[in-house]
Coordinates of C-alpha atoms in Angstrom, one line a residue:
M400 CA -43.6 -19.8 -3.8
A401 CA -43.3 -19.1 -0.2
Y402 CA -41.9 -21.8 1.7
R403 CA -44.8 -23.4 3.9
R404 CA -43.7 -24.9 7.1
T405 CA -45.1 -28.6 7.8
K406 CA -47.1 -29.5 10.8
K407 CA -44.2 -32.1 12.0
V408 CA -41.5 -29.2 11.6
E409 CA -44.0 -26.7 13.8
E410 CA -44.2 -29.4 16.4
R411 CA -40.4 -29.8 16.6
L412 CA -39.5 -26.4 16.5
A413 CA -42.6 -25.7 19.5
R414 CA -41.0 -29.0 21.3
T415 CA -37.2 -27.7 21.3
R416 CA -38.5 -24.3 22.4
E417 CA -40.2 -25.9 25.3
D418 CA -37.2 -28.0 26.2
I419 CA -35.1 -24.8 26.3
V420 CA -37.8 -23.0 28.6
T421 CA -38.1 -26.2 30.7
A422 CA -33.8 -26.3 31.0
A423 CA -33.9 -22.6 31.7
L424 CA -36.7 -23.0 34.3
T425 CA -34.8 -26.1 36.0
L426 CA -31.6 -24.0 36.0
V427 CA -32.9 -20.8 37.7
A428 CA -34.6 -23.3 40.5
G429 CA -31.7 -24.9 41.2
G430 CA -29.6 -21.8 41.6
G431 CA -31.0 -19.0 40.7
Y432 CA -30.7 -16.4 37.5
T433 CA -26.5 -16.6 38.1
A434 CA -26.8 -20.2 37.5
A435 CA -28.2 -20.3 34.1
S436 CA -26.2 -18.9 31.6
M437 CA -26.9 -19.7 28.2
P438 CA -24.5 -22.3 27.7
A439 CA -25.4 -24.0 30.6
I440 CA -29.1 -23.4 29.2
A441 CA -28.4 -25.0 25.8
A442 CA -26.3 -28.1 27.5
Q443 CA -29.6 -28.6 29.7
A444 CA -31.7 -28.5 26.7
Q445 CA -29.3 -30.5 24.6
V446 CA -29.2 -28.2 22.1
S447 CA -26.2 -25.8 20.8
T448 CA -26.5 -22.3 21.9
G449 CA -26.4 -20.9 18.4
L450 CA -29.7 -22.5 18.0
L451 CA -31.0 -21.6 21.6
Y452 CA -30.4 -17.8 20.5
R453 CA -32.2 -18.4 16.9
Y454 CA -35.3 -19.2 19.6
F455 CA -34.3 -16.6 22.3
P456 CA -32.3 -13.2 20.8
S457 CA -31.1 -12.8 24.2
K458 CA -30.6 -13.8 28.0
A459 CA -33.4 -11.5 28.9
D460 CA -35.6 -12.9 25.7
L461 CA -35.4 -16.2 27.4
F462 CA -35.4 -15.0 31.2
E463 CA -38.3 -13.2 30.4
E464 CA -40.5 -16.2 29.3
V465 CA -39.1 -18.2 32.4
F466 CA -40.1 -15.5 34.8
R467 CA -43.7 -15.3 33.3
R468 CA -44.0 -19.0 33.4
A469 CA -42.7 -19.5 37.1
S470 CA -44.8 -16.4 38.1
Q471 CA -48.0 -17.4 36.8
R472 CA -47.6 -21.0 38.1
E473 CA -47.3 -19.1 41.7
I474 CA -50.4 -17.1 41.1
D475 CA -52.8 -19.5 40.3
A476 CA -51.5 -21.7 43.2
C477 CA -52.6 -18.4 45.4
A478 CA -55.7 -18.0 43.1
R479 CA -57.0 -21.7 44.4
A480 CA -56.4 -21.2 48.0
A481 CA -58.1 -17.7 47.8
A482 CA -61.4 -19.7 46.0
L483 CA -61.7 -21.8 48.8
P484 CA -65.1 -21.5 51.0
G485 CA -64.6 -19.7 54.3
A486 CA -64.3 -16.2 56.3
A487 CA -62.1 -13.6 54.3
R488 CA -59.3 -13.6 57.3
D489 CA -59.6 -17.7 56.6
R490 CA -58.8 -17.3 53.2
L491 CA -56.3 -14.3 53.2
A492 CA -54.2 -16.7 55.5
A493 CA -54.7 -19.6 53.5
V494 CA -53.3 -17.5 50.3
V495 CA -50.3 -16.0 52.6
E496 CA -49.7 -20.0 53.8
T497 CA -49.7 -21.2 50.4
F498 CA -47.4 -18.2 48.5
A499 CA -44.7 -18.6 52.0
R500 CA -44.7 -22.5 51.8
R501 CA -44.6 -22.6 48.1
A502 CA -41.4 -19.8 48.5
L503 CA -39.5 -22.0 51.4
K504 CA -40.3 -25.6 49.1
G505 CA -38.1 -24.0 45.9
P506 CA -35.7 -21.1 48.0
K507 CA -33.8 -20.7 44.8
L508 CA -36.8 -19.8 42.3
A509 CA -38.5 -18.0 45.0
W510 CA -35.4 -15.8 45.9
A511 CA -35.0 -15.3 41.7
L512 CA -38.8 -14.5 41.4
L513 CA -38.7 -12.3 44.2
A514 CA -35.7 -10.3 44.5
E515 CA -32.4 -11.7 43.0
P516 CA -30.9 -8.9 41.0
V517 CA -31.7 -9.2 37.3
D518 CA -31.4 -7.1 34.1
P519 CA -33.6 -4.5 33.8
A520 CA -36.1 -6.1 31.3
I521 CA -36.3 -8.8 34.0
E522 CA -37.1 -6.5 36.6
A523 CA -40.1 -4.9 34.9
E524 CA -41.4 -8.3 34.2
R525 CA -40.8 -9.0 37.9
L526 CA -43.1 -5.7 38.6
R527 CA -45.8 -7.1 36.0
Y528 CA -46.7 -9.7 38.4
R529 CA -47.4 -7.9 41.6
P530 CA -50.6 -6.6 40.1
P531 CA -52.3 -10.3 40.1
Y532 CA -51.1 -11.1 44.0
R533 CA -52.6 -7.7 44.6
D534 CA -55.6 -8.7 43.6
I535 CA -56.1 -11.8 44.9
F536 CA -55.8 -10.3 48.3
A537 CA -58.1 -7.2 47.3
G538 CA -60.9 -9.7 46.0
I539 CA -60.7 -11.1 49.8
I540 CA -60.8 -7.9 51.4
R541 CA -63.7 -6.3 49.1
D542 CA -65.6 -9.5 49.9
G543 CA -64.9 -9.4 53.3
V544 CA -66.1 -5.9 53.4
A545 CA -69.3 -7.2 51.9
G546 CA -70.0 -9.5 54.2
G547 CA -69.4 -7.0 57.1
E548 CA -66.6 -8.8 58.7
V549 CA -63.8 -6.4 57.9
M550 CA -64.1 -2.6 58.3
P551 CA -64.0 -0.4 55.1
Q552 CA -60.7 0.2 53.4
D553 CA -59.3 0.7 50.3
A554 CA -58.6 -2.9 49.5
D555 CA -56.2 -2.1 46.6
I556 CA -53.7 -0.3 49.0
L557 CA -53.7 -2.7 51.7
A558 CA -53.3 -5.5 49.1
S559 CA -50.6 -3.8 47.8
A560 CA -49.5 -3.2 51.1
I561 CA -49.8 -7.3 52.4
V562 CA -48.0 -8.0 48.8
G563 CA -44.8 -5.9 49.7
A564 CA -44.9 -7.0 53.3
I565 CA -45.0 -10.3 52.4
A566 CA -41.8 -10.3 49.5
E567 CA -39.6 -8.2 52.1
A568 CA -40.5 -10.7 55.3
M569 CA -39.8 -13.7 52.7
A570 CA -36.4 -12.4 50.9
G571 CA -34.4 -12.6 54.0
P572 CA -35.2 -16.5 54.5
L573 CA -34.9 -17.4 51.1
T574 CA -31.0 -16.6 51.1
T575 CA -30.5 -18.3 54.3
P576 CA -29.5 -22.6 54.4
T577 CA -33.3 -23.7 55.3
A578 CA -32.1 -25.8 58.3
T579 CA -32.0 -22.3 59.9
T580 CA -35.0 -21.3 59.0
D581 CA -38.1 -22.0 61.1
A582 CA -40.9 -22.1 58.6
D583 CA -43.6 -22.8 60.9
H584 CA -42.6 -19.4 62.9
L585 CA -41.8 -17.7 59.5
I586 CA -45.0 -18.6 58.0
G587 CA -47.0 -18.2 61.5
T588 CA -45.7 -14.6 61.7
V589 CA -45.9 -13.3 58.5
T590 CA -49.8 -14.7 58.2
R591 CA -50.6 -13.1 61.3
F592 CA -49.2 -9.5 60.7
C593 CA -51.2 -10.1 57.2
V594 CA -54.4 -10.7 58.9
Q595 CA -53.9 -8.1 61.4
A596 CA -53.5 -5.9 58.8
L597 CA -57.1 -5.9 57.9
G598 CA -58.0 -4.5 61.3

């Protein structure tokens, strides 16, 4: 007869997995991917390194999950900003500001999500999370075109350009101490650029 896990065992396994992912997220948010070694994650999660590898066969496997989880939170925040009522330019500005303020509030995590050098598997995961941001901006642009607020244009190409511009503009400031970054100036400049890109 094959062994079947009980509900309690399944719940315990799920809790341990969640503890590991939470520990990894905490370490990445505090010091980027380089600060989150497997032994450090195991210690933070209060499990053995051997047990950690039973849940995630490699660091890349664990970091893919961490990246998915952290990226989805940011995408959801931007989607909420995009759903606010108002003109297309105001909604686009709200999304850019939401993204930038959240990035500056958690610079180590934002740097890890945007630009920190990582394994190819994690880089591939990072690239998979660009389209949701593009889709948020493209939706706003299409609404603006449909409402006559924005001149007709290729919403997907423009949205991709906006995503790239935001990522590039934020990468440098995320690596410098927050004391030297004038957040309002940075956010205002990036937001104006993105809004003006609508024409």
